Structures are given as structure tokens and as C-alpha cells.
Amino acid sequence: DELRGFRRQDSSRHINESIDTEVVDTLRQVVSKNFKLAHDFYRFKSQLIGQKKFRYNERNLQYGKISREYSYPEAVAITQKAFSRIDTSFVDIFNSFVEGGFVDVEPQKGKRGGAFCISEGIENPVYIMLNFTKKARDISTLAHEAGHGVHAVFSKVENELNYHVPMCTAEVASTFCEDFVFDELLETANDEERLVMMTEKLGDKMQTIFRQIAAYNFEFEVHTEFRKKGYLSKEDIGSLFNKHMKSYLGPSFEFDDHSQAGWVYWHHFRSPFYVYSYAMGLLAAQAMQAEFRKNPEFIKSIKEFYSTGSSLAPVDIFKKMGMDIRKPEFWKTGINEIKDLLKETKKLAKKLEKI
């Protein structure tokens, strides 16, 4: 970084993603100032589960269980219905994946876990790679990857150089679609199932927004300390890791020598300062959803967003939509959406006498 004259240790990442450092700093500040929202969620979760304190590796402990299973055709139908709430073109593109045989559905021997959308060039088809196990969560995953796919198809109007998009805008497109499927699933669930699903959804949001920004803050301090000292021991790094994980997890968690090693397996740290894109994607998607619910005509701007590829920097893409991602207010919109979901979830838990 110093040889290349980068002003900060995260400058090369921002240049690579065509994102303004000012935007990332504003995002970090807004999320960090709202870490208490994550504290509140984990305090609520400890009440639900009946456990006063969690260890670091227990942060994803699941509350409840949904026994219902969904067939793949059911998952497709739910996704089609959810996408129809956005725009018919989204349904048409999704159907082209399903009917064209471009979705690899079932788990198989030798197949990696998780899910992925492959879009390599304008001339090539888009593929969706899944491991569908009949869970409600798998339907959200299908919608998420299909959101990437819709983005890839819309972006084919660009030339080859501008086809691929920065990770920060790619995650906006996928998360925007995923949340419509979640709303669809909630409508067909009973109260007990809704509480499980809403708690799980909140946990995902805490991981995607608050955990990732805490991770970015950790990376920033690690690189800052390294520049000062020239060497950091595993104890030094572990201490910083605990500090930043505690900042977002809050008083419901206990930290020790074991949690200090939590950074080792986190492969994103091998691609420094990459993690902000997840938080940016989810919060930006929520801001877009809020605007779309208020004004369905906003779909025109959303479709333009999906079609832009990398021909414009993220700041300019959102500017065309009438949104200024350099302002704290933009990111606060997404945070407020999460606050509302937590309030609704607590209300349902009290109704069911769970807390």
C-alpha cells in the first residue's frame, strides 16, 4: 500500500469496488453507532432460549424449529409469487432459469455446500447452484441467488467491460429479491412458525450488517497497529478480535482465549476490507424496499439499477435513483427497518408468552 501511495490501508479495496471512501466511512459510523440494536436482539434471544449468557461460538444458536418441508416445485411457486410482487420481468427471468435447466438443485457427492450464481460474460447463460434440502431457508436462498441471476440478465444490455458489477451493488440486487420471498413465507405460516422465522431473519441481519462492520473495524485496527509496530502476535490479534466482536454482540456474550482465535477461520480476512459490501448490500436493499412499498412506480428506477452493470460508480447509480448514499440518513432507513422487525418480533413473542 505504501509503495503504491495509497492514502489508507483500505484505499485499494475502495478503488477496486469503485466506491468512495466517504461512503464506506459513513456506513461504518452509522452501523457502529447502532450496535446497541444488536445487543437488544441478543438479549431478546437469550430470553427466548432461556440462557443468560452465550459463548462466542453460540451466537447462531437457533430458537425453535420449523418441521414443515417444502418440495422444490413448491419453492419455485413461492418464489414466482413473490417476484410477481416486484415486476413481471423478474418472474420471466426466474422462469427462464428453472425451465431452461440452469438451476442445479439437489445436493450431490462432491458438491460444495452453500449456493452460488455463475454469470460469466454477456454471451454465456446464467447458472444457479443450490443445495436444496426442503427447508424454508432454502427458498430464501433460491430467491437470493435468483436475484443475482436477474441482475446478471438485466446487465447484459451493457458491453463486456461493464457487465460485471462490484460486490457491494451485487448484494443489493440479491437481498432485495430475497426479502420478498420471506414476506411470502410469513403469510402462510402460523404464529409459532412466524416467531421462529422472524427470529432467524433478525439473526441473519445482525450477522450481515453488525457483525460484518465489526469485522471491518477489527481489520482496520489490525492494519493500523501493524503499521505502527511492524509485527502483531496472535495474542495481539486475538485481543483486538474479541474487542470488536464484543462491541456488536454486547453483554449477553462471554469472551475467552478460545474466542480470540475466531478470526483464524474467517476467510474473508484474506481479502482485506471486503466485508463492508455485505452490510452495504443489505441496508441499501432495505432502503430500496421501503421506497418501493411507498411508491410502486419506483420499480422503474430499480430496473435501471439492475441494468447498469459497472458502467457507473455505486454513488452515481443511487444518485440516479434519487438516493444519496453519502448521507447517514440513507443508511439509517435500513437500520429503522430492522428496528421495526425487532419490535414486531418481540410483540409476537409476548403474545405467545415466550418472554
JSON list of C-alpha atoms in Angstrom, two decimals, residues 3 57-58 71 77 85 93 103 126 148 171 176 182 191 205 222 226 265 287 293 298 325 340 343 346 348 350 352:
[
{"chain": "A", "resi": 3, "resn": "LEU", "atom": "CA", "xyz": [4.73, 1.65, -2.27]},
{"chain": "A", "resi": 57, "resn": "ASN", "atom": "CA", "xyz": [-19.49, -19.78, 19.19]},
{"chain": "A", "resi": 58, "resn": "GLU", "atom": "CA", "xyz": [-23.14, -19.88, 20.32]},
{"chain": "A", "resi": 71, "resn": "SER", "atom": "CA", "xyz": [-40.68, -29.56, -2.30]},
{"chain": "A", "resi": 77, "resn": "ALA", "atom": "CA", "xyz": [-44.08, -21.43, -6.97]},
{"chain": "A", "resi": 85, "resn": "ARG", "atom": "CA", "xyz": [-44.97, -8.54, -6.42]},
{"chain": "A", "resi": 93, "resn": "ILE", "atom": "CA", "xyz": [-36.23, -14.24, -15.98]},
{"chain": "A", "resi": 103, "resn": "VAL", "atom": "CA", "xyz": [-30.62, -24.43, -11.74]},
{"chain": "A", "resi": 126, "resn": "VAL", "atom": "CA", "xyz": [-26.52, -17.68, -16.08]},
{"chain": "A", "resi": 148, "resn": "HIS", "atom": "CA", "xyz": [-28.15, -12.27, -8.61]},
{"chain": "A", "resi": 171, "resn": "GLU", "atom": "CA", "xyz": [-25.54, -7.91, -2.84]},
{"chain": "A", "resi": 176, "resn": "PHE", "atom": "CA", "xyz": [-33.82, -7.06, -2.49]},
{"chain": "A", "resi": 182, "resn": "PHE", "atom": "CA", "xyz": [-39.52, -14.03, 3.21]},
{"chain": "A", "resi": 191, "resn": "ASP", "atom": "CA", "xyz": [-47.73, -17.65, 14.80]},
{"chain": "A", "resi": 205, "resn": "LYS", "atom": "CA", "xyz": [-29.44, -9.34, 9.57]},
{"chain": "A", "resi": 222, "resn": "VAL", "atom": "CA", "xyz": [-5.24, -4.62, 13.00]},
{"chain": "A", "resi": 226, "resn": "PHE", "atom": "CA", "xyz": [0.69, -3.39, 12.26]},
{"chain": "A", "resi": 265, "resn": "TYR", "atom": "CA", "xyz": [-11.13, -19.43, 10.13]},
{"chain": "A", "resi": 287, "resn": "ALA", "atom": "CA", "xyz": [-33.87, 1.37, 1.72]},
{"chain": "A", "resi": 293, "resn": "ARG", "atom": "CA", "xyz": [-43.53, -0.08, -0.85]},
{"chain": "A", "resi": 298, "resn": "PHE", "atom": "CA", "xyz": [-40.07, 3.22, -8.11]},
{"chain": "A", "resi": 325, "resn": "ILE", "atom": "CA", "xyz": [-25.54, 7.00, -0.13]},
{"chain": "A", "resi": 340, "resn": "ASP", "atom": "CA", "xyz": [-39.36, -2.29, 13.27]},
{"chain": "A", "resi": 343, "resn": "LYS", "atom": "CA", "xyz": [-40.36, -4.65, 17.70]},
{"chain": "A", "resi": 346, "resn": "LYS", "atom": "CA", "xyz": [-40.92, -9.03, 20.46]},
{"chain": "A", "resi": 348, "resn": "LEU", "atom": "CA", "xyz": [-45.34, -11.69, 18.80]},
{"chain": "A", "resi": 350, "resn": "LYS", "atom": "CA", "xyz": [-45.12, -11.67, 24.21]},
{"chain": "A", "resi": 352, "resn": "LEU", "atom": "CA", "xyz": [-47.26, -16.30, 22.59]}
]
